[in-house]
Backbone as ProteinMPNN parsed JSONL, in Angstrom:
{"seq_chain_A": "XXXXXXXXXXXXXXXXXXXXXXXXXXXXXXXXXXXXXXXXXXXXXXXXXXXXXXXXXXXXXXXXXXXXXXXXXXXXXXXXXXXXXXXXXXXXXXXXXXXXXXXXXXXXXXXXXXXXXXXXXXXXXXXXXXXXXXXXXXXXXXXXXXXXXXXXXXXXXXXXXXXX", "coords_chain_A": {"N_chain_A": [[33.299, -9.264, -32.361], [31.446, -10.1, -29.662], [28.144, -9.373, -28.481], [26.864, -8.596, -24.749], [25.255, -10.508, -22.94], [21.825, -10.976, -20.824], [22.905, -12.45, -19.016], [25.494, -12.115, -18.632], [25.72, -9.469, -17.54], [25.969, -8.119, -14.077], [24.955, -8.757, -10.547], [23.062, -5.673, -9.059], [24.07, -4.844, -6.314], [22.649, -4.532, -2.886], [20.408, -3.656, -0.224], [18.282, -3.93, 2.238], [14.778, -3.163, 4.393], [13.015, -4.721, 6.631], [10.474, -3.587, 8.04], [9.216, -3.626, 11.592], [6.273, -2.555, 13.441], [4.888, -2.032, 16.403], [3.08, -3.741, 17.018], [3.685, -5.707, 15.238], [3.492, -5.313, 12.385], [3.928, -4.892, 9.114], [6.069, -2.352, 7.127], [5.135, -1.248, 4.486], [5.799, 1.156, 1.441], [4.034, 2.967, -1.293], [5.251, 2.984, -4.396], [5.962, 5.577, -5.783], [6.699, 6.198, -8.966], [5.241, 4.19, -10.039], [2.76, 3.83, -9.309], [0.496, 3.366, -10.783], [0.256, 0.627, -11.096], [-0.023, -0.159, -8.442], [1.48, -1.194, -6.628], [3.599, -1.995, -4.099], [6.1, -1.798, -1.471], [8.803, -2.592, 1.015], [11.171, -0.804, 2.3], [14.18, -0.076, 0.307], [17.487, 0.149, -1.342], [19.951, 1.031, -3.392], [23.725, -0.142, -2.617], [25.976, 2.263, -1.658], [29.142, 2.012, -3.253], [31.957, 0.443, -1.206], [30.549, 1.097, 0.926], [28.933, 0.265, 4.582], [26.575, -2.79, 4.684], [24.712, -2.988, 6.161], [24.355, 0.069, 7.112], [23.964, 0.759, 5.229], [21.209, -0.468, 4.3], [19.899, 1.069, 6.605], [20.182, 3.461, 6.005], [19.004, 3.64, 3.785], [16.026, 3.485, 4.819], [15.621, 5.264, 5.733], [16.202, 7.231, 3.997], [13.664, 6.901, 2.535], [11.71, 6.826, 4.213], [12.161, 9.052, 6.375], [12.779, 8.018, 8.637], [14.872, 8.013, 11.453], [17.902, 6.702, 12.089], [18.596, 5.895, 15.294], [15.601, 5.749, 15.683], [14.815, 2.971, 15.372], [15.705, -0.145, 15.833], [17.609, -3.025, 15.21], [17.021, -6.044, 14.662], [17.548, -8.698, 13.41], [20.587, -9.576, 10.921], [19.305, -10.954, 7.859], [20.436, -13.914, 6.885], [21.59, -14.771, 4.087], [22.297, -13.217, 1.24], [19.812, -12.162, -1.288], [18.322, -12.499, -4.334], [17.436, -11.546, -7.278], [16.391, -11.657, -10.962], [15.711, -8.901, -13.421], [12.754, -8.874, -15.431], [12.742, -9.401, -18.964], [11.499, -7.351, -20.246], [12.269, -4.937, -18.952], [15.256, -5.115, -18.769], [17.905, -3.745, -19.306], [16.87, -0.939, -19.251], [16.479, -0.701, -16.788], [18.451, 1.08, -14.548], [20.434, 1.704, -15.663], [20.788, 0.09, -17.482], [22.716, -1.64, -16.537], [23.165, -3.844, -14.986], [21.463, -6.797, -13.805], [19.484, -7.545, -12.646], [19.16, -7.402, -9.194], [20.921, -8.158, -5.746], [20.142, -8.892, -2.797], [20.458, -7.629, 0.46], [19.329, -8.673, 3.388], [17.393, -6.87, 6.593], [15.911, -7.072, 9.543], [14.096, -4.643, 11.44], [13.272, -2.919, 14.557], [10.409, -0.656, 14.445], [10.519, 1.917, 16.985], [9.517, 4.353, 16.957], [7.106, 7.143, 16.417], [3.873, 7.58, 14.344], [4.252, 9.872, 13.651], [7.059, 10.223, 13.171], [7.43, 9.514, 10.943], [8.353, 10.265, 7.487], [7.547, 10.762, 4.323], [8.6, 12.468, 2.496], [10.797, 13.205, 3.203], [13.397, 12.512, 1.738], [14.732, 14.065, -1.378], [14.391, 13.36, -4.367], [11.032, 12.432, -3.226], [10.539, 8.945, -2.442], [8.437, 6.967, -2.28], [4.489, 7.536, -1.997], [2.616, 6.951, -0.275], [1.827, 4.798, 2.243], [1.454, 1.931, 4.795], [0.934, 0.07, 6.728], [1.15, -3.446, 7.418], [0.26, -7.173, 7.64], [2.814, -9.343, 7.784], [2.367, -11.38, 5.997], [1.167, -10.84, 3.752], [3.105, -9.816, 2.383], [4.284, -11.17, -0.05], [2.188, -11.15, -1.998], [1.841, -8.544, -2.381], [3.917, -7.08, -3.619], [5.437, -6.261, -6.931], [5.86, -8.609, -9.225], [7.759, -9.549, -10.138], [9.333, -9.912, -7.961], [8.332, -11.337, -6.25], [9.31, -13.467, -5.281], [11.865, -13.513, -3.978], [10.544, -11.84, -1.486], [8.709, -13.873, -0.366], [10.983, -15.824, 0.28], [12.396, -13.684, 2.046], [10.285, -13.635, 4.719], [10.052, -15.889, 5.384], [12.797, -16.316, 5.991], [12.572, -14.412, 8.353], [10.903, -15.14, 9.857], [10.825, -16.239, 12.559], [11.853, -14.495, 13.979], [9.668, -12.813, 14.474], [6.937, -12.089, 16.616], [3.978, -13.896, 16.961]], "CA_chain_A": [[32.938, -8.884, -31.008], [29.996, -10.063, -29.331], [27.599, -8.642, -27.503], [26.764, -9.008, -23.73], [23.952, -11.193, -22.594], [21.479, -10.76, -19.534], [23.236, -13.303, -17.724], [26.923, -11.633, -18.468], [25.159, -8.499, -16.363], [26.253, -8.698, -12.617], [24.039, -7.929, -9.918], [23.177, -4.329, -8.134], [24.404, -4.431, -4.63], [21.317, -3.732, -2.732], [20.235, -3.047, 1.193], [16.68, -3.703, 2.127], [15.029, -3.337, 5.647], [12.031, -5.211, 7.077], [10.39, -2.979, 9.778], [7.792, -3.933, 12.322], [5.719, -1.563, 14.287], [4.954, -2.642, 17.814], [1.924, -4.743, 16.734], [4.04, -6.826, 13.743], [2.811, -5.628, 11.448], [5.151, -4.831, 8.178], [5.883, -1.137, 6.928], [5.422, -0.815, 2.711], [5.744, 2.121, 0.466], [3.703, 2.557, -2.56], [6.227, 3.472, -5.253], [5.302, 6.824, -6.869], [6.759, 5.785, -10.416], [4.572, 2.534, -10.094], [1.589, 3.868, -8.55], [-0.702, 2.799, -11.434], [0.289, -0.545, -10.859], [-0.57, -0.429, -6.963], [2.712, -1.93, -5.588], [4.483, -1.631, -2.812], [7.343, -2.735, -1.467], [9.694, -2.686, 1.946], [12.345, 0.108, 2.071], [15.883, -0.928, -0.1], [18.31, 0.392, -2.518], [21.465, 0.437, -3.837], [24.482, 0.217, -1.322], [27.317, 2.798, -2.364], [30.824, 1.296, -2.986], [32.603, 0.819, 0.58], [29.111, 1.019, 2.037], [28.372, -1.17, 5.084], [25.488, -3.319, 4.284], [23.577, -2.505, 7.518], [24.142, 0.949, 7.299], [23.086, 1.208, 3.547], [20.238, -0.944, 4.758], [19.855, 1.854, 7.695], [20.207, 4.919, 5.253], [17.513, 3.516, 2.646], [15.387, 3.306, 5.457], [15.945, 6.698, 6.206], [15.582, 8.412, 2.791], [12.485, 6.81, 1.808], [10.592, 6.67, 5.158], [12.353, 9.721, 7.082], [12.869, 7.29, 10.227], [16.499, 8.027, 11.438], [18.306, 5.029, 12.866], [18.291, 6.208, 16.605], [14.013, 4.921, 16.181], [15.194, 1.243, 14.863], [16.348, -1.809, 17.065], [17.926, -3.88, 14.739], [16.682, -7.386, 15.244], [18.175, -9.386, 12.662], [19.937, -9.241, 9.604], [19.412, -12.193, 7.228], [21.471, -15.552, 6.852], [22.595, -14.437, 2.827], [21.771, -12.234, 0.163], [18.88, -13.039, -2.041], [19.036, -12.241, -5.979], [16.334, -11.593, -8.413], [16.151, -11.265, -12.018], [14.857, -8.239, -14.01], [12.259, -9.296, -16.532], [13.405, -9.181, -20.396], [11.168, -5.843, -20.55], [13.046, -4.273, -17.992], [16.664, -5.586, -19.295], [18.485, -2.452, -20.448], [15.903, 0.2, -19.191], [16.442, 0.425, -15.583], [19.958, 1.323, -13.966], [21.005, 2.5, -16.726], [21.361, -0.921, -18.56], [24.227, -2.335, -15.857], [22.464, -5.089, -13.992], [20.519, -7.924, -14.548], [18.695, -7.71, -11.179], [19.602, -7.215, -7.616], [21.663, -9.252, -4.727], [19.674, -8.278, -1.646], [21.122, -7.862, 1.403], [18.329, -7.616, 4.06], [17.513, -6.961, 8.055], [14.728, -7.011, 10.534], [13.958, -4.329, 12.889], [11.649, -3.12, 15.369], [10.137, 0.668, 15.197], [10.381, 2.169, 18.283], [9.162, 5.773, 17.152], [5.699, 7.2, 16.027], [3.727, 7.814, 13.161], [4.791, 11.629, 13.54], [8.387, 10.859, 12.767], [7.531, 9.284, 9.227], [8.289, 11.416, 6.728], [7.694, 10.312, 2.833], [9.615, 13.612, 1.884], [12.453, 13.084, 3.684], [14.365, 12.93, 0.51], [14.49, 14.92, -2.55], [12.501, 13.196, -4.689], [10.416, 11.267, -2.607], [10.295, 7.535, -3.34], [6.915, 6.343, -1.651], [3.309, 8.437, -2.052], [1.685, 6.385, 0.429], [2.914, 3.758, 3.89], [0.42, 1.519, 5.249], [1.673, -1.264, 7.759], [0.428, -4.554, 6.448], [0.237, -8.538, 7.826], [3.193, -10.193, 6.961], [1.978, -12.649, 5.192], [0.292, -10.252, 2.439], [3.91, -9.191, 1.628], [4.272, -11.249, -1.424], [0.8, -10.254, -2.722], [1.803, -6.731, -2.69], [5.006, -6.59, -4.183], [5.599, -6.398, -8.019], [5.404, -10.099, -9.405], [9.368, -10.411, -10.56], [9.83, -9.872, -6.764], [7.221, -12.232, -5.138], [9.94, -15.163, -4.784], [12.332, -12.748, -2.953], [9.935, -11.7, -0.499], [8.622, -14.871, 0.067], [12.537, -16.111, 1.188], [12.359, -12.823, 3.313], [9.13, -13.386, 5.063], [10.438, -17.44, 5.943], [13.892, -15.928, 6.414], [12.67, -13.307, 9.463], [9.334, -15.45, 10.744], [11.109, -16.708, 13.565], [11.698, -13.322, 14.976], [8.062, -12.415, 14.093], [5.993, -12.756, 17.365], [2.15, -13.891, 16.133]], "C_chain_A": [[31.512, -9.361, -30.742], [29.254, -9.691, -27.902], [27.133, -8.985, -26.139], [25.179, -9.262, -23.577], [23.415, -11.0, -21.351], [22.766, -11.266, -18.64], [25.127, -13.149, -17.515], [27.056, -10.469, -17.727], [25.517, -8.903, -14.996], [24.825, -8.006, -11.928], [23.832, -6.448, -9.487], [23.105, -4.862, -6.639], [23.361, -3.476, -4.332], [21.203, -4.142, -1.131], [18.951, -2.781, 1.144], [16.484, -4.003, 3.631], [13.373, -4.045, 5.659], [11.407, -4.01, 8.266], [8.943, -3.399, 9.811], [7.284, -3.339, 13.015], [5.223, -3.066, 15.566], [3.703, -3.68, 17.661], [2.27, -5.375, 15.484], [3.706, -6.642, 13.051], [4.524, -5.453, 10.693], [5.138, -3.507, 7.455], [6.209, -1.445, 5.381], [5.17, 0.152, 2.605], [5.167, 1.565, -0.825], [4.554, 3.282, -3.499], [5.565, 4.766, -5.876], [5.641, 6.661, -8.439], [5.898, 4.625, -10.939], [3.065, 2.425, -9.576], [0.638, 3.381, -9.443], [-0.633, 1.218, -11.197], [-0.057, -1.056, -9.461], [0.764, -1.3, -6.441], [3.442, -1.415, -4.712], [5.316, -2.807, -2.505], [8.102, -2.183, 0.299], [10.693, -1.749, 1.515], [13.911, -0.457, 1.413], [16.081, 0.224, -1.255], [19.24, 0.079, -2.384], [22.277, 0.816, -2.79], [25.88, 0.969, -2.25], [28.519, 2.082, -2.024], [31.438, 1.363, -1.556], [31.647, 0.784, 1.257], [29.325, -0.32, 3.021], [27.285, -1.738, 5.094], [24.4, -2.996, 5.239], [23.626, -1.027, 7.359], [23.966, 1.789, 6.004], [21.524, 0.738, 4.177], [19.054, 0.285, 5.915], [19.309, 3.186, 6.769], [18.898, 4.876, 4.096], [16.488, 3.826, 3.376], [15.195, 5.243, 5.284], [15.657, 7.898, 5.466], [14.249, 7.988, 2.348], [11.147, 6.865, 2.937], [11.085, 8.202, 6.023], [12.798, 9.047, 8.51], [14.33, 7.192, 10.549], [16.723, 6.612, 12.402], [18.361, 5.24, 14.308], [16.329, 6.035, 17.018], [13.767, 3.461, 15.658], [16.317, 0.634, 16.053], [16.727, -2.905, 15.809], [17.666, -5.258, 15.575], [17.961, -8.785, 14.304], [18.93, -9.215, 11.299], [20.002, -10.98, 8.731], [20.486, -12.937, 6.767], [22.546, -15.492, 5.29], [21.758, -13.94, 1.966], [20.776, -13.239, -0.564], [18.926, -12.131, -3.372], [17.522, -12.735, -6.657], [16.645, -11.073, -9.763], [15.175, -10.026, -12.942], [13.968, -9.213, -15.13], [12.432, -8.667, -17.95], [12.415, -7.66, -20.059], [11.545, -4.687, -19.815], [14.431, -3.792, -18.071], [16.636, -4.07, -19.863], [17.915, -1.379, -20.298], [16.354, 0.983, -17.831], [18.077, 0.702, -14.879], [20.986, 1.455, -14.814], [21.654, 1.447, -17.618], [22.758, -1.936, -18.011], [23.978, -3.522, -15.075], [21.477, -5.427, -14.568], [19.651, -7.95, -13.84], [19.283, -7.148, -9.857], [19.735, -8.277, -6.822], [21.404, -8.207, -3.657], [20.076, -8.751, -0.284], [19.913, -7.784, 2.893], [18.284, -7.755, 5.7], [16.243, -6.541, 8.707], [15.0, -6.123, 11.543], [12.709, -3.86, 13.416], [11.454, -1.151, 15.285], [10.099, 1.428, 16.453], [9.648, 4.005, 18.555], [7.859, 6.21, 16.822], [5.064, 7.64, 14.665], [4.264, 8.776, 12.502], [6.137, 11.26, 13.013], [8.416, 10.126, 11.458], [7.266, 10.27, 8.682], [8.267, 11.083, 5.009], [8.51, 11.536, 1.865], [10.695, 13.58, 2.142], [13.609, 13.374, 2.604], [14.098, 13.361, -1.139], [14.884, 13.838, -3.869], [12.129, 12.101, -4.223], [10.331, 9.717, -3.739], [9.11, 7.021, -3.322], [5.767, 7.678, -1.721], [2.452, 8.144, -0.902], [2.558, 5.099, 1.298], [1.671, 3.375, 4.166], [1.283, 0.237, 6.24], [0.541, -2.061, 7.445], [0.616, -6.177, 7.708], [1.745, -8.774, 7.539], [3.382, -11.051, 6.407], [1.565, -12.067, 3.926], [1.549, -9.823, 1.908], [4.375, -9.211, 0.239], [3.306, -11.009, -2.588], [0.909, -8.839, -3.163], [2.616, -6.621, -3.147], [5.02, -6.692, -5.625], [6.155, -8.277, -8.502], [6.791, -10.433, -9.627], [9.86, -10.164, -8.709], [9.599, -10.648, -5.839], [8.367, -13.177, -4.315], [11.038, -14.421, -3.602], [11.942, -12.803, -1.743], [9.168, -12.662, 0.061], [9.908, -15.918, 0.994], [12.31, -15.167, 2.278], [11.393, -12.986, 4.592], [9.871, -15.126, 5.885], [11.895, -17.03, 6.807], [13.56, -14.847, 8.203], [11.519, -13.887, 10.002], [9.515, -15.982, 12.083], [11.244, -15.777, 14.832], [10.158, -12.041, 14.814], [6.967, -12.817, 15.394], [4.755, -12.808, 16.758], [0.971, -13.296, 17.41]], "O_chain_A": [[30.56, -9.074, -31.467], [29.635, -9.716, -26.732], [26.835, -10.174, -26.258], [24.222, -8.567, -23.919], [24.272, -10.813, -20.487], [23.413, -10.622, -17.814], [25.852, -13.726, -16.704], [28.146, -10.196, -17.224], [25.362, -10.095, -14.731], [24.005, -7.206, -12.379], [24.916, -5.898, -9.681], [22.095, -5.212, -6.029], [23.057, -2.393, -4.831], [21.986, -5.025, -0.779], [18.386, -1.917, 0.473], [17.283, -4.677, 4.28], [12.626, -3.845, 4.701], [12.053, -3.721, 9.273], [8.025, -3.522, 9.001], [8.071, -3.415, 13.958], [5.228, -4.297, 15.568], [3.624, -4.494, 18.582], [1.388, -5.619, 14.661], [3.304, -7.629, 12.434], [5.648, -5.66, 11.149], [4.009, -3.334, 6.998], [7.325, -1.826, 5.029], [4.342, 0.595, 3.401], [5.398, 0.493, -1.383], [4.513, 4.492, -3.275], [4.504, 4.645, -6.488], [4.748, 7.039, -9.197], [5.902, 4.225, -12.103], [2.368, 1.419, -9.445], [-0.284, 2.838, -8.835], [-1.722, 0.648, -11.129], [-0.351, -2.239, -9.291], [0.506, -2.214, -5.658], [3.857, -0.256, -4.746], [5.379, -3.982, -2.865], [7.635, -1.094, 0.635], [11.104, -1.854, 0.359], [14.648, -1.189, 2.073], [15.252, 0.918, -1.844], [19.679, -0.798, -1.639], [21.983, 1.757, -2.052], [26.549, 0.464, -3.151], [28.874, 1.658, -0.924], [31.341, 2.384, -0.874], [31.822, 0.384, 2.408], [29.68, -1.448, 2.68], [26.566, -1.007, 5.775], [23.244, -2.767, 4.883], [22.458, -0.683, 7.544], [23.866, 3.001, 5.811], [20.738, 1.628, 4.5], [17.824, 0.283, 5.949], [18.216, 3.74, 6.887], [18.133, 5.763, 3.717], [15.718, 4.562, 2.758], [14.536, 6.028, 4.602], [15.19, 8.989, 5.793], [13.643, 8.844, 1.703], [9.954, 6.925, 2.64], [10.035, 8.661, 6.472], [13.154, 9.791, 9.424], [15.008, 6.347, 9.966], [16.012, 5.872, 13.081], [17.937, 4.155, 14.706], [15.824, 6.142, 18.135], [12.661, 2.929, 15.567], [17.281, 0.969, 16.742], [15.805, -3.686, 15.569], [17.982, -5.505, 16.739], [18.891, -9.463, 14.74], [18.233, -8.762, 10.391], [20.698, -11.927, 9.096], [21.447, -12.38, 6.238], [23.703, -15.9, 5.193], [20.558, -14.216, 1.945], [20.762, -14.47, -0.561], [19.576, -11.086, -3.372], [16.832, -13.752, -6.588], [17.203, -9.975, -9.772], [13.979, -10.262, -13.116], [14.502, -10.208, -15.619], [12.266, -7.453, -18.076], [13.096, -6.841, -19.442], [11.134, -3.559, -20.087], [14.868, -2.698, -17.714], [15.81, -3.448, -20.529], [18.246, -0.532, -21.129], [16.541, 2.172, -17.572], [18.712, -0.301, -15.203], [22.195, 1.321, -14.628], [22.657, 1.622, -18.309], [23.509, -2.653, -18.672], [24.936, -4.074, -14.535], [20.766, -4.896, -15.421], [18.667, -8.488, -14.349], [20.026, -6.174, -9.98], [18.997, -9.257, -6.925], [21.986, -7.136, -3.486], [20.064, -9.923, 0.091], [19.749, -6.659, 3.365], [19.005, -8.612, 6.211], [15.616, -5.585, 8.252], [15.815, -6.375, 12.43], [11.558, -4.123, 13.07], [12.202, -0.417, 15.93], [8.957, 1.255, 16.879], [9.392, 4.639, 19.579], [7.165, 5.216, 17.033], [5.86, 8.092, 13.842], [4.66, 8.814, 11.337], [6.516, 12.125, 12.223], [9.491, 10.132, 10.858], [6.388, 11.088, 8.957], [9.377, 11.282, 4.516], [8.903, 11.381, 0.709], [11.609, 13.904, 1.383], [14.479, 14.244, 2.647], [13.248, 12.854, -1.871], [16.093, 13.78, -4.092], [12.573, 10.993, -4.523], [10.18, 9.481, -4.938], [8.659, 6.581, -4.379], [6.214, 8.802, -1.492], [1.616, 8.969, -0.534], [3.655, 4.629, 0.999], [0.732, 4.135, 3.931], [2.395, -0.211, 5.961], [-0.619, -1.699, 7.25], [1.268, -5.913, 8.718], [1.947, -8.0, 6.604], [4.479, -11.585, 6.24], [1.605, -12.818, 2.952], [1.379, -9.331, 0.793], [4.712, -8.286, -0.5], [3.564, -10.75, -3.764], [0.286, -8.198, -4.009], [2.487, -5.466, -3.552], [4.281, -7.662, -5.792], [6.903, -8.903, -7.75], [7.125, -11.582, -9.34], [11.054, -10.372, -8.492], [10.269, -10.807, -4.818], [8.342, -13.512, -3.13], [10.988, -14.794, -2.43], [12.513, -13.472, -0.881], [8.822, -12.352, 1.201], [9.734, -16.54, 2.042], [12.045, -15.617, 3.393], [11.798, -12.389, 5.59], [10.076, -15.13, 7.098], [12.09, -17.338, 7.983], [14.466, -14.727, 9.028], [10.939, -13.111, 10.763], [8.523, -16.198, 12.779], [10.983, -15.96, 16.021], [9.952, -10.848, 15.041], [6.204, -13.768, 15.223], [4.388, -11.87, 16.05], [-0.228, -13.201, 17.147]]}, "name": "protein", "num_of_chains": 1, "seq": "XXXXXXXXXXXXXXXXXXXXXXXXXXXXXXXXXXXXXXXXXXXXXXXXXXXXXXXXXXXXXXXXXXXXXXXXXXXXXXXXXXXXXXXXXXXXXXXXXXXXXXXXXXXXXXXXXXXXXXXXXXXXXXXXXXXXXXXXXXXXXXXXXXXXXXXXXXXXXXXXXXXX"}
């Protein structure tokens, strides 16, 4: 018998949202498990089986920022999934050892509500400690480094509906 290799790992089915407040900017969370490392990242997780990709996309949003989908305008969602690799020190640690990475599904929208209705508690146990609306251009700077190339696709992928 032999044993399974990264690359015999499938992806995690994943749902990530872009949001822009009324002045473009770009809404990150700083991870609370990751906070020594200072990263942040754009709202996503995993999409449950049967899930629809927009409304996993919708619901991540939702548990990690509090922002219900009745204060989002969907603008776009992106052209095809994008797919990153965990790094070997990662392999086998996070998701309980079942994925190699993530196949990201992602979508652009527009805030339409106010600071007041962010909520970083929203869900039991918060994901984010801290929200700052950012450039987007600084997005790949801020994200954890096995992610940069991702969010670099995302950032080219949604710049068209990006007024400057």
């Amino acid at each position: 018998m032999t044993s399974a290799t990264p690359h015999d790992l499938p992806y995690r089915p994943c749902a990530g949202f872009m949001l822009l407040n009324a002045e473009n900017l770009v809404f990150v969370g700083q991870r609370i498990e990751t906070r020594a490392h200072g990263t942040w990242q754009m709202p996503q997780g995993g999409i449950d089986p049967g899930e629809d990709k927009q409304a996993a996309a919708l619901r991540e949003l939702g548990e990690e920022t509090g922002i219900t989908p009745d204060l989002v305008e969907v603008i776009a969602p992106a052209s095809k999934p994008l797919r990153y690799d965990l790094p070997p020190e990662l392999l086998g640690k996070v998701w309980k050892g079942k994925y190699r990475g993530q196949e990201q599904h992602w979508f652009l929208g527009r805030f339409l509500g106010s600071e007041d209705d962010i909520d970083l508690e929203a869900h039991d146990p918060p994901e984010f400690n801290a929200y700052r609306w950012i450039e987007p251009d600084r997005l790949p700077e801020l994200i954890i480094p096995f992610k940069r190339q991702v969010y670099r696709e995302i950032l080219e992928e949604f710049r068209s509906h990006i007024p400057r």
